[in-house]
Structure formats: structure tokens, C-alpha cells
Short mmCIF file of C-alpha atoms and ligand atoms in Angstrom, two decimals:
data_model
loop_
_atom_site.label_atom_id
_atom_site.label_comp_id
_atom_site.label_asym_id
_atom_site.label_seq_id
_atom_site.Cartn_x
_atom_site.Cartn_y
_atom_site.Cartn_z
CA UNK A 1 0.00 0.00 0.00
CA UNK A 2 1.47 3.36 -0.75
CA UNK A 3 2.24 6.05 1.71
CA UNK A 4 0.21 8.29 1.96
CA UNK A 5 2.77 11.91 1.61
CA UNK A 6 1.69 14.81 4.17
CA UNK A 7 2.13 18.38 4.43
CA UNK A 8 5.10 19.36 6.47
CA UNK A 9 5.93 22.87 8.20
CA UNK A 10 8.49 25.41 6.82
CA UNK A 11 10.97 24.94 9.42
CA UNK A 12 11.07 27.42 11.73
CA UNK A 13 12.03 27.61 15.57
CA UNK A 14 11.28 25.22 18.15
CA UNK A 15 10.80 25.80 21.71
CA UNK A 16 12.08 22.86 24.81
CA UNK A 17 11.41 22.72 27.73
CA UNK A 18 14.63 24.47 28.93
CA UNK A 19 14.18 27.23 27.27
CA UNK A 20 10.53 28.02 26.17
CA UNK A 21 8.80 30.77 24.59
CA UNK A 22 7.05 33.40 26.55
CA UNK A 23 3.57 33.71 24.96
CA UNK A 24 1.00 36.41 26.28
CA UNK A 25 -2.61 35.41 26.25
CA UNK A 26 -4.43 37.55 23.83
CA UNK A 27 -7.93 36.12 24.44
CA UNK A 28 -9.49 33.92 26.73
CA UNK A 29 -12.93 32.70 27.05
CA UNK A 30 -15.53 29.81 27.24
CA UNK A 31 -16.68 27.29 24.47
CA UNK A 32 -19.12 25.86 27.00
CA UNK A 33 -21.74 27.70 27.97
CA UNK A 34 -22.93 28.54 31.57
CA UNK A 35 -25.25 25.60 32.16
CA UNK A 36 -22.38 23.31 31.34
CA UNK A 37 -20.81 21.32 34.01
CA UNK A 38 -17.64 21.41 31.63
CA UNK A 39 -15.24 24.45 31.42
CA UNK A 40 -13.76 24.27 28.46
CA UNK A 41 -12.21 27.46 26.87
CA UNK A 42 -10.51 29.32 23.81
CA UNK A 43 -7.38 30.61 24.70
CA UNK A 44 -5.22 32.20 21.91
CA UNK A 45 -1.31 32.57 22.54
CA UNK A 46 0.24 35.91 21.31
CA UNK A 47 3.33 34.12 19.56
CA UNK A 48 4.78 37.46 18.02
CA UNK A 49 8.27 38.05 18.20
CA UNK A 50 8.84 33.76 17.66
CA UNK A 51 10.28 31.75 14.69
CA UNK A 52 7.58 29.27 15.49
CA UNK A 53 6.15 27.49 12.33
CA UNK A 54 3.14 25.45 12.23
CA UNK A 55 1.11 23.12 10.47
CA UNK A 56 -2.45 21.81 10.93
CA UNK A 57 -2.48 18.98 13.33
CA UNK A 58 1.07 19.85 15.29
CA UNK A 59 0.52 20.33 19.02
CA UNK A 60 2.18 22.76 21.33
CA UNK A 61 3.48 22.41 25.11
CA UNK A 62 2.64 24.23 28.23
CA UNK A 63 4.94 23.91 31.36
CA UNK A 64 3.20 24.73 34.29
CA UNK A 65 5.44 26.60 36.91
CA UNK A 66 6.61 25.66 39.99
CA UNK A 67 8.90 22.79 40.88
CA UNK A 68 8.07 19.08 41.30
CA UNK A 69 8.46 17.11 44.44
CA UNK A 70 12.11 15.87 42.93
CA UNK A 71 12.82 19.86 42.10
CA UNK A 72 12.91 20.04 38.93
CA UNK A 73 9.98 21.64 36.53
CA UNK A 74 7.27 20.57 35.87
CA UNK A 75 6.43 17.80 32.53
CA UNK A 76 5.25 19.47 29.19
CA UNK A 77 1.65 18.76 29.02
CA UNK A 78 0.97 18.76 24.91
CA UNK A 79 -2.59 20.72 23.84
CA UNK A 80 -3.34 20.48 19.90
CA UNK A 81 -2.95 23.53 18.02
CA UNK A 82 -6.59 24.60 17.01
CA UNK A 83 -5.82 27.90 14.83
CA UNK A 84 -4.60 26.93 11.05
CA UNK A 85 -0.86 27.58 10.05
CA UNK A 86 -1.72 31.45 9.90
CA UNK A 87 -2.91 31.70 13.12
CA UNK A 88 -6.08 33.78 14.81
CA UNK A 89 -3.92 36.98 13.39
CA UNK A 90 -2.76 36.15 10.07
CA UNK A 91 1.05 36.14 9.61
CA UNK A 92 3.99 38.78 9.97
CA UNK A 93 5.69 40.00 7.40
CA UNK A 94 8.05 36.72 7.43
CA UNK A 95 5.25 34.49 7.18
CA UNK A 96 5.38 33.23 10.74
CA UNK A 97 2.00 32.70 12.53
CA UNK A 98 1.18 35.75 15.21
CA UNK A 99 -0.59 33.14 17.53
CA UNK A 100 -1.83 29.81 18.28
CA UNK A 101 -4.81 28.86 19.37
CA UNK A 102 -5.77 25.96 22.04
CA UNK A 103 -9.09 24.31 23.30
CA UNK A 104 -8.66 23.46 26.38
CA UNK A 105 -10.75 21.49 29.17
CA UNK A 106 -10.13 21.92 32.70
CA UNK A 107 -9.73 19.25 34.62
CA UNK A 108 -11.38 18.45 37.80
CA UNK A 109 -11.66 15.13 39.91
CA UNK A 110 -12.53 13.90 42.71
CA UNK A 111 -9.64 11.01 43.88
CA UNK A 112 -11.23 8.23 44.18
CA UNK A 113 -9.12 6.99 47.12
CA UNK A 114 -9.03 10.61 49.42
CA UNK A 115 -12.06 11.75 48.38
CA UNK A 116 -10.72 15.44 47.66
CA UNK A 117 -11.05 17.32 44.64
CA UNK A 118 -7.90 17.50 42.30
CA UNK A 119 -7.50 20.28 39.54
CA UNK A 120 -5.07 19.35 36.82
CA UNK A 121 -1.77 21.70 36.99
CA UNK A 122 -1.44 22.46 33.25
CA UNK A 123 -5.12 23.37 32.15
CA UNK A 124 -6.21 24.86 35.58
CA UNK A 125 -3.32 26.66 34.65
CA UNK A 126 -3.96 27.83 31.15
CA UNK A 127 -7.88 28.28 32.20
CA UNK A 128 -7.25 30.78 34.82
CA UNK A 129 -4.66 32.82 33.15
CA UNK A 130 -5.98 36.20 32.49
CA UNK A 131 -5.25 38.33 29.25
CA UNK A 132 -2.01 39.59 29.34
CA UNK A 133 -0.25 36.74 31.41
CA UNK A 134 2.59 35.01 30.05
CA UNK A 135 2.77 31.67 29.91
CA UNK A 136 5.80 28.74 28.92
CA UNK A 137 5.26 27.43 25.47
CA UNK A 138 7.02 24.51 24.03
CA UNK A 139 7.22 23.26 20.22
CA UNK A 140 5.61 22.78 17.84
CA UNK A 141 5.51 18.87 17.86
CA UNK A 142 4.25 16.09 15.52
CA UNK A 143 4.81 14.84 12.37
CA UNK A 144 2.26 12.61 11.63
CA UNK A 145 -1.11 14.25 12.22
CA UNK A 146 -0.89 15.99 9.38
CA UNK A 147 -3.44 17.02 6.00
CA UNK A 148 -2.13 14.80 3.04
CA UNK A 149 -0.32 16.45 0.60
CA UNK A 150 -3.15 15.18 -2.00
CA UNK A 151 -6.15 17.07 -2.14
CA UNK A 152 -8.07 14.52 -3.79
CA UNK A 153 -7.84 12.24 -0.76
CA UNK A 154 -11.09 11.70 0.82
CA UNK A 155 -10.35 13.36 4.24
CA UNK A 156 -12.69 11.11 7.37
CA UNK A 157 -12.09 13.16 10.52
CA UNK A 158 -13.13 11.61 14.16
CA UNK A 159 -13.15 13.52 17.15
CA UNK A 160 -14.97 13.81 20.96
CA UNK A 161 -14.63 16.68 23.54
CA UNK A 162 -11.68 18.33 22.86
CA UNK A 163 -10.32 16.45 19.72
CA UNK A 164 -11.78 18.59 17.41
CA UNK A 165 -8.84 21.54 18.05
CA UNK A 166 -7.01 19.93 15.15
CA UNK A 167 -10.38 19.48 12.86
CA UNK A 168 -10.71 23.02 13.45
CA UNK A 169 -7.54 24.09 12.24
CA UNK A 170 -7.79 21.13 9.25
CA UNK A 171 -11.23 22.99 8.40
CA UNK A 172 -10.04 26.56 8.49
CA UNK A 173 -6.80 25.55 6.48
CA UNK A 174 -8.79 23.61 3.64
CA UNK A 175 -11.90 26.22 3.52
CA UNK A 176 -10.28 29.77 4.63
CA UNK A 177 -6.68 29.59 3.96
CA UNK A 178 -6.70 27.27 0.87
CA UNK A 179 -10.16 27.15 -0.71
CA UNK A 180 -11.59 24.08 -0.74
CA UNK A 181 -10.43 20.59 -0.58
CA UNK A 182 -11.43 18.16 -3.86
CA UNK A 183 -11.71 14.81 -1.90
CA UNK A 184 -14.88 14.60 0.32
CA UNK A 185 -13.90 15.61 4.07
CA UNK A 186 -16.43 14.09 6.74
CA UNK A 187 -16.34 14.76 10.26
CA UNK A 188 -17.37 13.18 12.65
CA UNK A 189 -17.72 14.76 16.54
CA UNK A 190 -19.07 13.41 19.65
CA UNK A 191 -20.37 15.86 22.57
CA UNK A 192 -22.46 15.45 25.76
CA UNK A 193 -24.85 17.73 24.35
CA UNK A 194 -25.36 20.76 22.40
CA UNK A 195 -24.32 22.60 24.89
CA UNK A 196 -20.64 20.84 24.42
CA UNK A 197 -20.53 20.72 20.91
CA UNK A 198 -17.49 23.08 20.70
CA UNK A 199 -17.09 25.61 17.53
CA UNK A 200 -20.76 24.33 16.52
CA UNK A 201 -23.06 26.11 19.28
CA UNK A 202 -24.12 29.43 20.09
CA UNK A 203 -20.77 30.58 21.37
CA UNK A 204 -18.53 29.55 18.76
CA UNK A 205 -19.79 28.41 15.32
CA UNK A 206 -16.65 28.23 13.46
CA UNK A 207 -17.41 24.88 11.60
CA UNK A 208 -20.91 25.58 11.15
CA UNK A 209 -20.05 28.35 8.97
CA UNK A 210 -18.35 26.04 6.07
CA UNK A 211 -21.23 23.16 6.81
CA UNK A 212 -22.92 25.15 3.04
CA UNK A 213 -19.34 23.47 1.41
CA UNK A 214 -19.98 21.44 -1.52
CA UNK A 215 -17.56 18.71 0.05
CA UNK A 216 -17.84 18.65 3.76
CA UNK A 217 -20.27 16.98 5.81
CA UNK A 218 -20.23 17.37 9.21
CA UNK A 219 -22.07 14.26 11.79
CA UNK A 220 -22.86 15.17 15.51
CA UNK A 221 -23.53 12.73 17.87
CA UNK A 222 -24.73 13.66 21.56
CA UNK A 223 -24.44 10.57 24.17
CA UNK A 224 -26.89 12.94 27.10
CA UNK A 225 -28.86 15.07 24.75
CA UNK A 226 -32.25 14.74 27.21
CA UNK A 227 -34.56 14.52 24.34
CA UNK A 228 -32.91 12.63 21.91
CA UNK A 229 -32.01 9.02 21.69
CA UNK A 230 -28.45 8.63 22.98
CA UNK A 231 -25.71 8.32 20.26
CA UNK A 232 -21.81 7.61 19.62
CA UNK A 233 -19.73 8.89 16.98
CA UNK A 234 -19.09 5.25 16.22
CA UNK A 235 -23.39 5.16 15.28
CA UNK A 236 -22.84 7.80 13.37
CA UNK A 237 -19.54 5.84 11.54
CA UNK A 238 -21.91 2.70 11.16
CA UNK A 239 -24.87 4.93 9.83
CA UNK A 240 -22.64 5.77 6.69
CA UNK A 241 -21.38 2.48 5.89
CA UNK A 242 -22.30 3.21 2.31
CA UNK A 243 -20.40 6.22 2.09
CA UNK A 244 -17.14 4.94 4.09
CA UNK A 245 -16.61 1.78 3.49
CA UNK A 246 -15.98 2.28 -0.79
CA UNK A 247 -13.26 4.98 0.66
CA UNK A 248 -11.57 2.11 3.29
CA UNK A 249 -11.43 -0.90 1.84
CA UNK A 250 -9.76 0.45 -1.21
CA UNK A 251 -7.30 2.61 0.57
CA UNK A 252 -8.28 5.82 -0.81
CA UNK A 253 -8.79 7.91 2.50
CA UNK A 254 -6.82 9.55 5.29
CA UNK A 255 -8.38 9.02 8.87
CA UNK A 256 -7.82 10.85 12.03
CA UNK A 257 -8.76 10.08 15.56
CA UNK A 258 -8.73 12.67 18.40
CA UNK A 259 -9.59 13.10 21.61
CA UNK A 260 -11.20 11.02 24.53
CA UNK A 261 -9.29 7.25 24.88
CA UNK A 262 -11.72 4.87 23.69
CA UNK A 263 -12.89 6.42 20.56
CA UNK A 264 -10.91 4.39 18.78
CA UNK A 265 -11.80 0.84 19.80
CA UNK A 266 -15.47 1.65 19.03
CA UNK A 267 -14.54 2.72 15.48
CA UNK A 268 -11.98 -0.20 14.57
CA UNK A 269 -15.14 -2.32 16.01
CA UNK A 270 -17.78 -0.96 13.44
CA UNK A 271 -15.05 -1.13 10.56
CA UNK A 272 -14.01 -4.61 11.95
CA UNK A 273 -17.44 -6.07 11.22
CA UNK A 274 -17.78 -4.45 7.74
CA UNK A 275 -14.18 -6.00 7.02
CA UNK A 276 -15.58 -9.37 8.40
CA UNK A 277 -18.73 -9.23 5.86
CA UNK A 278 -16.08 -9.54 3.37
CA UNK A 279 -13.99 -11.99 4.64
CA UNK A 280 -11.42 -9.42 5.62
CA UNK A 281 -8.59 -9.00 8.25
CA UNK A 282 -9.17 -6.14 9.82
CA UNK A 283 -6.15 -6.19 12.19
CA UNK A 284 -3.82 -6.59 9.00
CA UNK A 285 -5.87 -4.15 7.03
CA UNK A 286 -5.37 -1.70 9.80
CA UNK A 287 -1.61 -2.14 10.73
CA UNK A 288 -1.26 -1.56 7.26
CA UNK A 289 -3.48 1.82 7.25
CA UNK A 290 -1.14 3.02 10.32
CA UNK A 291 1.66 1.83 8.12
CA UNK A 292 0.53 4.21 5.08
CA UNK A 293 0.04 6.90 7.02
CA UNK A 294 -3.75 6.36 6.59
CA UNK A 295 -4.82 5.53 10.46
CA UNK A 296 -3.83 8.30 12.56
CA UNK A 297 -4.58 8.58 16.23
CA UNK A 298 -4.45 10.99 18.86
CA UNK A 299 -5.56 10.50 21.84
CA UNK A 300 -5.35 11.10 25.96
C1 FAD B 401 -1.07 14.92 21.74
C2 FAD B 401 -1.95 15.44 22.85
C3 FAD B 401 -2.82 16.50 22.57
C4 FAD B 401 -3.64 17.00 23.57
N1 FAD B 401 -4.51 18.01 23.27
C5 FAD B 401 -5.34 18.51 24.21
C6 FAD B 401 -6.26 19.55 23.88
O1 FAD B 401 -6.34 20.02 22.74
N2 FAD B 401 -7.05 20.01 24.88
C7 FAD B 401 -7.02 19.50 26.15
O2 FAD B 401 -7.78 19.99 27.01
N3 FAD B 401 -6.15 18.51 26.49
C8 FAD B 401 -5.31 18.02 25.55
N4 FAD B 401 -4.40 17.02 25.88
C9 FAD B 401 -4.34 16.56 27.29
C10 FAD B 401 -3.36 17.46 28.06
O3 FAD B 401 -2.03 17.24 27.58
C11 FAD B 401 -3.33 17.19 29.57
O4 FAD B 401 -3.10 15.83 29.77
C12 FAD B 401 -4.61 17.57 30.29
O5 FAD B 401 -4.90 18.95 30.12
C13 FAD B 401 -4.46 17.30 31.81
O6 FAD B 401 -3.29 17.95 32.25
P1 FAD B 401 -3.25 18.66 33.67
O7 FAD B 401 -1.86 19.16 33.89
O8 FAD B 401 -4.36 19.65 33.82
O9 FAD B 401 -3.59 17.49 34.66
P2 FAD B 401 -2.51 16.67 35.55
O10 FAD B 401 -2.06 17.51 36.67
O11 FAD B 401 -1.49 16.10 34.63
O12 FAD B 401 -3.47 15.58 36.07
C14 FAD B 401 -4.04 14.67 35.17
C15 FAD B 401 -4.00 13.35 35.89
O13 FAD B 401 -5.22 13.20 36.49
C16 FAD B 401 -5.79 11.97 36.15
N5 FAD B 401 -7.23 12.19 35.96
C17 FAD B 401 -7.80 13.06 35.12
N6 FAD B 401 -9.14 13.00 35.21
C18 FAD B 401 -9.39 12.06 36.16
C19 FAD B 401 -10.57 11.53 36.69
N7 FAD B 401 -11.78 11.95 36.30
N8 FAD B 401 -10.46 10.59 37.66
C20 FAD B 401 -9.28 10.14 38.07
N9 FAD B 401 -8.11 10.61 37.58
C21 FAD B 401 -8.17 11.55 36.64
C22 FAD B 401 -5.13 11.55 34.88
O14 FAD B 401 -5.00 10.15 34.80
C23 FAD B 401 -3.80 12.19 34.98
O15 FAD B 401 -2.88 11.32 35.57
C24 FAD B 401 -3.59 16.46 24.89
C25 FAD B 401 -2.70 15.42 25.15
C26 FAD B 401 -1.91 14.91 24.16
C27 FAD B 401 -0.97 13.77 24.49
#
């Protein structure tokens, strides 16, 4: 099976842990709104002054500060870069992106064992900085979640909560920066309910706005909507058999998981039993796809 080729980033600087950028929050605010339980919030990162190139897909790090137990700082936590390559801003005059953009949930637990509530370092961290606060940015990393360098590959994008930061940027890229995409792209997003379906509710609708595109199609499904039926994105997958399955079982596709853990084994399950119908090995079909470059995954 060939490999699939994908875009790669100009090179440009990139920041370690050592020695990070300082990036100033430029804009901060929520994706949920107020009768959600989840916080989950917009924050774009003033990169000016940087060498930092990006591409659709690449993630950045945030170190949170302070000092671990051992002494020494604390671990890059990665967030996927949700603005396209040109940023929120557009570019300088070099070409290099002005900010990035992150989606970020905070997290908030109770420990099982003490009973006390425990708030995540890095996005308490990044959800309670205020505009103007500067914050420790690593990167850009990743060089696999990436838009093919074909535009006639069909495009099948898979995301819950928080995974869609790098459909986002894929969608602004192909429909804003670039101008369409020739393949069909499909997404595919999974939210609690409405309220959480982020960049396509009231308070954001970002990919609403290209759902008029003659090639994209865009699939919600909500697993606590109270008066609908409850549904996965992996229903939603299974629903358009006829559509995907022409695409995947000739190879002519680029797929992309993000988000909650879990969302994957629920796909590979559906496409598993269409690959069975036929007397196909999915496993083998599937190592290959990762192989390719076809079957890419990011989750946490
Ligand atoms: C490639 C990549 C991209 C990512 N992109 C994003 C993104 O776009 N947006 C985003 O919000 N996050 C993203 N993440 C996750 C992010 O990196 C952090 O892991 C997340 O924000 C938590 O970090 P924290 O510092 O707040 O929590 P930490 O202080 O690291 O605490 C998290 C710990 O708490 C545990 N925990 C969390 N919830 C519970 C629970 N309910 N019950 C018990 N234990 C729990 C976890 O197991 C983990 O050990 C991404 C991760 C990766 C690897």
C-alpha cells in the first residue's frame, strides 16, 4: 500500500522545555456555555516576536510553573494547536503565525481513594490565566497528524470533547486559507450535548459556517442530549457504511482520531465487522493503514 505523503511545516524555531517561549494570552474565554458542568475554553497565545512554524495537526506544550516534588519543573503537558498555520492573526511579514490557538478542558476530579477534589496543573493553569499573562510554550511537535499532501484524498475526521482543536484548524486551512479541498472531508464529533458541541453552538460556530461546502459533511452525535435518543460517533460511523466503506477498503482515505481514549476501539469495532462481511482482516488491514500513514490517532 502506498504512503500516503503529508504536508510538512516550513521549518522554523522550536521551543524545549529548557528554554521556552514566553507567549501572552491575547484572548481567553468559554466554548461551554454557563449551564455546562464542563469548562472548556478558547485561549489564543500571542506568539509574536517567535520563529515558530506550524502546520495543521502539530501540538504545542505548556509547562506549568513551579517545581516538582524531585525539584525540577514541571512535565510538558501537549494541547493540539486549534488555529490553522496562519494563526487567529494572520502572519507577519516573514510568514510566521502571530498566535496559536488551544481548546482546552479543565480538569477536575474527585480522587477516588481521598475523596478530595484534584484540579489538573497544566489546564487549571492555562484556564485561569488572564489576558495579558505570560505563559511557557514549548514546540511545535508532531509529524504525523498531518493534512495529506493530495487534495483529492477523501479526508474522514473523528473527534470527541476536545479532539476537534485539530479538525478546526484542518477545516479553516482547507476552507479559509486554501479554498476548498477536492476529496470529500467528513467529520465526525461526539459531545455530551449541544451545549458541548465546541465551535458548533451558540458561542462559537466556526465549523458551522463552512457546513454550506460542496464537500464537507459534518455528523454530531450527543451521548446525554435529554430529548434525543443517545448516540456515539461510532453510530454515526456505522450509519454511513455506504459512504465509508468504498473509501476504506480500497485505501483511498486519510483518517484521524482525536480526543477522549476509547474512541478508537469503538470505530476499529464498526469497521471490523464491515471488514468481516467480506472476509477481511481487519487487524492486517489496519496495521497496514497506520503503516501508510492512513490511520492516525491521537488521543489522551
Ligand atoms: C497529543 C496530545 C494532545 C492534547 N490536546 C489537548 C487539547 O487540545 N485540549 C485539552 O484539554 N487537552 C489536551 N491534551 C491533554 C493534556 O495534555 C493534559 O493531559 C490535560 O490537560 C491534563 O493535564 P493537567 O496538567 O491539567 O492534569 P494533571 O495535573 O497532569 O493531572 C491529570 C491526571 O489526572 C488523572 N485524571 C484526570 N481525570 C481524572 C478523573 N476523572 N479521575 C481520576 N483521575 C483523573 C489523569 O489520569 C492524569 O494522571 C492532549 C494530550 C496529548 C498527548
Amino acid at each position: 500500500m502506498e504512503i500516503i505523503e503529508k504536508l510538512v511545516a516550513t521549518p522554523g524555531e522550536v521551543y524545549k522545555p529548557s528554554s521556552p517561549f514566553l507567549a501572552e494570552v491575547i484572548e481567553t474565554r468559554r466554548l461551554t456555555p454557563a449551564g455546562s458542568a464542563d469548562d472548556i475554553r478558547h485561549i489564543v497565545l500571542s506568539i509574536k516576536g517567535s520563529k515558530i512554524q506550524y502546520m495543521e495537526g502539530q501540538s504545542v506544550g505548556i509547562v506549568a510553573p513551579g517545581l516538582r516534588e524531585d525539584g525540577k519543573p514541571q512535565k510538558v503537558r501537549l494541547y493540539s494547536i486549534a488555529s490553522a498555520r496562519c494563526g487567529e492573526l494572520g502572519c507577519d511579514l516573514g510568514g510566521h503565525p502571530e498566535s496559536v490557538t488551544l481548546c482546552v478542558k479543565r480538569v477536575i476530579y474527585t480522587d477516588p481513594e481521598t475523596g478530595k477534589e484534584v484540579r489538573g496543573l497544566a489546564s487549571n493553569h492555562l484556564c485561569d490565566a488572564k489576558l495579558g499573562q505570560k505563559l511557557q510554550l514549548t514546540g511545535p511537535t508532531g509529524r504525523k497528524f498531518l493534512l495529506p499532501a493530495d487534495d483529492s484524498v477523501p479526508l474522514i475526521m473523528i473527534a470527541a470533547g476536545t479532539g476537534i482543536a485539530p479538525f478546526r484548524a484542518f477545516i479553516k486551512h482547507i476552507y479559509h486559507e486554501k479554498g476548498g479541498w477536492n476529496g470529500s472531508v467528513k467529520l465526525f464529533y461526539g459531545a455530551k450535548t449541544g451545549l458541548e458541541t465546541l465551535y458548533m453552538n451558540d458561542e462559537s460556530n466556526d465549523i458551522g459556517q463552512y457546513y454550506t461546502e460542496e464537500t464537507f459533511a459534518a455528523f454530531k452525535a450527543l451521548s446525554r442530549a435529554s430529548n434525543q435518543p443517545k448516540t456515539y460517533v461510532q453510530d454515526k460511523i456505522a450509519a454511513q457504511k455506504d459512504q465509508l466503506w468504498p473509501l476504506i477498503s480500497t485505501g483511498r482515505f486519510c483518517l484521524y482520531i482525536c480526543g477522549l481514549k476509547g474512541i478508537e476501539e469503538g470505530v476499529s469495532k464498526v469497521m471490523s465487522a464491515w471488514a468481516k462481511e467480506e472476509g477481511k482482516d481487519w487487524e492486517q488491514l489496519k496495521e497496514e493503514f497506520e503503516k501508510s500513514g492512513r490511520w492516525n490517532v491521537e488521543v489522551y
